[in-house]
mmCIF file of C-alpha atoms in Angstrom:
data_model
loop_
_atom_site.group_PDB
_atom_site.id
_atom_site.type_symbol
_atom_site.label_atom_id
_atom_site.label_comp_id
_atom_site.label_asym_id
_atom_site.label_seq_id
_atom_site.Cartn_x
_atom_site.Cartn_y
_atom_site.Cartn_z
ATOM 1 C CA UNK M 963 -110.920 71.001 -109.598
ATOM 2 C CA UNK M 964 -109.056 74.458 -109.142
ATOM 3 C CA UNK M 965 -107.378 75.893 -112.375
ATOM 4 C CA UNK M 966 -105.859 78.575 -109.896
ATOM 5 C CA UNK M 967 -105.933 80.796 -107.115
ATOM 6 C CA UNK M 968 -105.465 84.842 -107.150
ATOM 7 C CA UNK M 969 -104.165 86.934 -104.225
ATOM 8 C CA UNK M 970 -104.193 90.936 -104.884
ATOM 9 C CA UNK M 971 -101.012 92.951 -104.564
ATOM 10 C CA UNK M 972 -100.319 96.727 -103.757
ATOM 11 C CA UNK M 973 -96.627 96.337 -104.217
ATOM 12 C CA UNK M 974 -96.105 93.456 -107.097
ATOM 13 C CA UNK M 975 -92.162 93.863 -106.848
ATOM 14 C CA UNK M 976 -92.171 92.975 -102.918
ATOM 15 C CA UNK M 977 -94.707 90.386 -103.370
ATOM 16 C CA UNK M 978 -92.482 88.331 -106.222
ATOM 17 C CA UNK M 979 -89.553 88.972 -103.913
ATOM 18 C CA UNK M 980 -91.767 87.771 -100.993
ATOM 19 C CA UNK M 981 -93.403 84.782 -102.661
ATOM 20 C CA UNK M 982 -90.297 84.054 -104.629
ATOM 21 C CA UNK M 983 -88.377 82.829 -101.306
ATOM 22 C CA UNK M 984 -91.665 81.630 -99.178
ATOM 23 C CA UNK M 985 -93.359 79.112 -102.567
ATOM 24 C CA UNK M 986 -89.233 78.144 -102.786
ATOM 25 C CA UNK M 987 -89.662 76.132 -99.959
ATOM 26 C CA UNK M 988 -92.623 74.245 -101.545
ATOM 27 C CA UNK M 989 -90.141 73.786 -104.447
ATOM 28 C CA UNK M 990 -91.646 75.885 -106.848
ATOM 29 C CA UNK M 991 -89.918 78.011 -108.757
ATOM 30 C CA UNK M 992 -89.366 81.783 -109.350
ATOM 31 C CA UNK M 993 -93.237 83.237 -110.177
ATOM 32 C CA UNK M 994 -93.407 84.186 -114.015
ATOM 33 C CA UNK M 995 -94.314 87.564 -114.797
ATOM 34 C CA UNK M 996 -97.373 87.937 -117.058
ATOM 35 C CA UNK M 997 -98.779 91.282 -118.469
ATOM 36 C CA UNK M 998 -102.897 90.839 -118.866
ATOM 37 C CA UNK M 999 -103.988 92.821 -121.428
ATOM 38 C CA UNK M 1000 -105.200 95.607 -119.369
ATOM 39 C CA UNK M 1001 -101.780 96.536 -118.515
ATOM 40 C CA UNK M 1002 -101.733 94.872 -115.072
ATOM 41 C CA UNK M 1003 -98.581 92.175 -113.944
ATOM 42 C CA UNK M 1004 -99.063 89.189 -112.960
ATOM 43 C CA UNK M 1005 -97.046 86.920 -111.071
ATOM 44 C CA UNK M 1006 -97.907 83.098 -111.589
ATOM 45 C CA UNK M 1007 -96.367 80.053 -109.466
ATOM 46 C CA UNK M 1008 -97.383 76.860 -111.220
ATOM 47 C CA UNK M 1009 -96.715 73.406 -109.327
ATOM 48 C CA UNK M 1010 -96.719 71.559 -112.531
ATOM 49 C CA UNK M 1011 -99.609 69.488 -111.918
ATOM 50 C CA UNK M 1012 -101.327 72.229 -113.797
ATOM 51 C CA UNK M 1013 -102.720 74.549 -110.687
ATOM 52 C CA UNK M 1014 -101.238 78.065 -110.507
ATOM 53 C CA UNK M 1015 -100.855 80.196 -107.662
ATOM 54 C CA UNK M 1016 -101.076 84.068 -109.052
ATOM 55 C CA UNK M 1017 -100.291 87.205 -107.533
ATOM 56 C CA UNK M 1018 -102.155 90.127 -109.564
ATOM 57 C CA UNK M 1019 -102.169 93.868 -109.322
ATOM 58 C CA UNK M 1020 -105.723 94.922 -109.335
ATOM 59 C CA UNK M 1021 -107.729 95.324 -112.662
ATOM 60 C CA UNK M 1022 -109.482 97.922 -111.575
ATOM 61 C CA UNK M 1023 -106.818 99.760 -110.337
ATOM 62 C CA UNK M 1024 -108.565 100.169 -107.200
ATOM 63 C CA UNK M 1025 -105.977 98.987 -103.931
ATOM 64 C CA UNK M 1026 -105.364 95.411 -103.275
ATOM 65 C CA UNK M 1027 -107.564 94.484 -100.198
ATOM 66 C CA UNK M 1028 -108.231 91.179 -97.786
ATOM 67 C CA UNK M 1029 -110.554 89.121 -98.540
ATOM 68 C CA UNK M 1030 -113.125 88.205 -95.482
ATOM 69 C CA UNK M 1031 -112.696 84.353 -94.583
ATOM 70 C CA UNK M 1032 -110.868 83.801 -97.334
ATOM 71 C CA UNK M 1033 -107.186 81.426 -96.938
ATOM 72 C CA UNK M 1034 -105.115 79.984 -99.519
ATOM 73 C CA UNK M 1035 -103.332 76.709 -98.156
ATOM 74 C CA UNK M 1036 -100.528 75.490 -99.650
ATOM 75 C CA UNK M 1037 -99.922 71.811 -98.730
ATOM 76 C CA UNK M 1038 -96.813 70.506 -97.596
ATOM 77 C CA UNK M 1039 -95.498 67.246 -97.225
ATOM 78 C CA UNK M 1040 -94.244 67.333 -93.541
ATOM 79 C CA UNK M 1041 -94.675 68.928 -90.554
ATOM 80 C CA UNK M 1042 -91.037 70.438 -91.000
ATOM 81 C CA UNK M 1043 -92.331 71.996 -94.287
ATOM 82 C CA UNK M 1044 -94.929 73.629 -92.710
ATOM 83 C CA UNK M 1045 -92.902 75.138 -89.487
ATOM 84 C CA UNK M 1046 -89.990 76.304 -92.475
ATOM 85 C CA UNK M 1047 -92.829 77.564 -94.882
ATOM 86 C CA UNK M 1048 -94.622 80.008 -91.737
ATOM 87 C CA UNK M 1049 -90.890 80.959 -90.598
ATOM 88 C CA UNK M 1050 -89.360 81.730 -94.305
ATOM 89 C CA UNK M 1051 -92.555 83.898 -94.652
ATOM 90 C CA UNK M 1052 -92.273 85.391 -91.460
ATOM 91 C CA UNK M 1053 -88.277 86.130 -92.507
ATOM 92 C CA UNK M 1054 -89.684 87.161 -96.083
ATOM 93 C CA UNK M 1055 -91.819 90.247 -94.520
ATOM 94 C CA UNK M 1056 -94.872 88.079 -93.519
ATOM 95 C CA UNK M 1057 -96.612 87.918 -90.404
ATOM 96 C CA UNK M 1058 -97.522 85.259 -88.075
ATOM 97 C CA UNK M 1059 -100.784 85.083 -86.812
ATOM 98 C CA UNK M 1060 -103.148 82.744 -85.306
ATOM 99 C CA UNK M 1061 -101.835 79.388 -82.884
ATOM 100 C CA UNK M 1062 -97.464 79.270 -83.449
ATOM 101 C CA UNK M 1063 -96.882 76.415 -86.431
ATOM 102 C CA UNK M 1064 -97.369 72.919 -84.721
ATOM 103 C CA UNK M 1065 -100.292 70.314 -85.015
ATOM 104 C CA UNK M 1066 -104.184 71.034 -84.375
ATOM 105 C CA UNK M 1067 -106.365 68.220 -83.332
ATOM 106 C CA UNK M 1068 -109.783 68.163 -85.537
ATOM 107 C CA UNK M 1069 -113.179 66.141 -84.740
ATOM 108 C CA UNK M 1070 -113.179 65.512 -88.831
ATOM 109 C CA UNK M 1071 -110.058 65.851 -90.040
ATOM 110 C CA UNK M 1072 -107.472 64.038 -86.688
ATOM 111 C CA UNK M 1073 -104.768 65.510 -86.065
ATOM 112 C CA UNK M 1074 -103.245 67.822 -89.245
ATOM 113 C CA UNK M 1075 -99.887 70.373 -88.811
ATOM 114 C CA UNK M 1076 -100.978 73.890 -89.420
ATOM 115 C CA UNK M 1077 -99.282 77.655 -89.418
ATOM 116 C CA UNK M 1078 -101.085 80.492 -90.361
ATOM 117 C CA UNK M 1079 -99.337 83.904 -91.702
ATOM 118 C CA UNK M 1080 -99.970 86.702 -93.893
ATOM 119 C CA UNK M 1081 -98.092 88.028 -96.630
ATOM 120 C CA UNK M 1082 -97.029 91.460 -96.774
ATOM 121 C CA UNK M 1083 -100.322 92.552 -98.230
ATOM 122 C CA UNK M 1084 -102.418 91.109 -95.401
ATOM 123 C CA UNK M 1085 -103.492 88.104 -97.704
ATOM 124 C CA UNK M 1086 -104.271 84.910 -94.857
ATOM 125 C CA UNK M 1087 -102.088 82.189 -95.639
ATOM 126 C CA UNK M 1088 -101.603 79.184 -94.297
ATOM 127 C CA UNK M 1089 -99.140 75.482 -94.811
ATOM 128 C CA UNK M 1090 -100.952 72.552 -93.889
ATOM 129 C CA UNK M 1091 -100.246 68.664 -93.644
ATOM 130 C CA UNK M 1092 -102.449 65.674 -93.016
ATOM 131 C CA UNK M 1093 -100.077 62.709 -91.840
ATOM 132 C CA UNK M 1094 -100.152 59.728 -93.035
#
C-alpha cells in the first residue's frame, strides 16, 4: 500500500551517516542521494520490495520539525534485530525513549518486541516484531 515514507532533516550529512549504520542492520544498503528539482537532497533507503524510506531536507526551506503522533516502524525479523536496531541508533546519535527494547503484551496484537528511539532530528522511530 505505501510507495514510501519521508522523515525531515536539519542536518542531511549526519542523518545519511546516522541512517546509513542504523537501516544497515535491517540490511539495507547505503541511502542514495537524490537532488529534487527544487534543489533539496534527498536520501532514499529502498528495501527492494519497492517501498522507500527517504530522508529529505525541507522544500520549503523552513527547519525540519516532529511530527505529532507520527512513528515510522521498521520491521524486523527477531527480537535480536530489534534490541541491535534501538542500540546501533542509540550508538549512531539517536535517543532512546519510551519502555527499554524488550516485548509488550497487546489485547489485539499478543505479545510483539518493540524499542522506540529517535533519530538525531527528533523523528520517533521505532523496530518492531510480531513472532511467529
Amino acid at each position: 500500500m505505501l510507495f514510501h515514507t519521508m522523515v525531515g532533516s536539519n542536518d542531511i550529512e549526519r542523518s545519511k551517516r546516522f541512517y546509513d549504520t542504523v537501516l544497515g542492520t535491517l540490511g539495507a544498503g547505503e541511502g542514495t542521494r537524490n537532488i529534487a528539482d527544487s534543489g533539496h537532497t534527498r536520501l532514499i533507503y529502498n528495501n527492494g520490495d519497492g517501498t522507500n524510506f527517504i530522508v529529505s531536507q525541507p522544500i520549503n526551506d523552513e527547519p525540519a520539525s516532529v511530527a505529532n503522533g507520527s512513528t515510522v516502524a521498521f520491521s524486523c525479523d527477531s527480537p535480536e534485530q530489534v534490541k541491535l536496531l534501538h542500540d546501533t541508533a542509540v550508538a549512531a546519535g539517536g535517543t532512546s525513549i519510551e519502555a527499554p527494547p524488550g516485548p509488550r503484551e497487546t489485547a489485539s496484537m499478543g505479545t510483539i518486541e518493540l524499542a522506540y528511539f529517535r533519530d538525531p532530528d527528533g523523528n520517533k522511530l521505532c523496530g518492531i516484531h510480531f513472532p511467529a
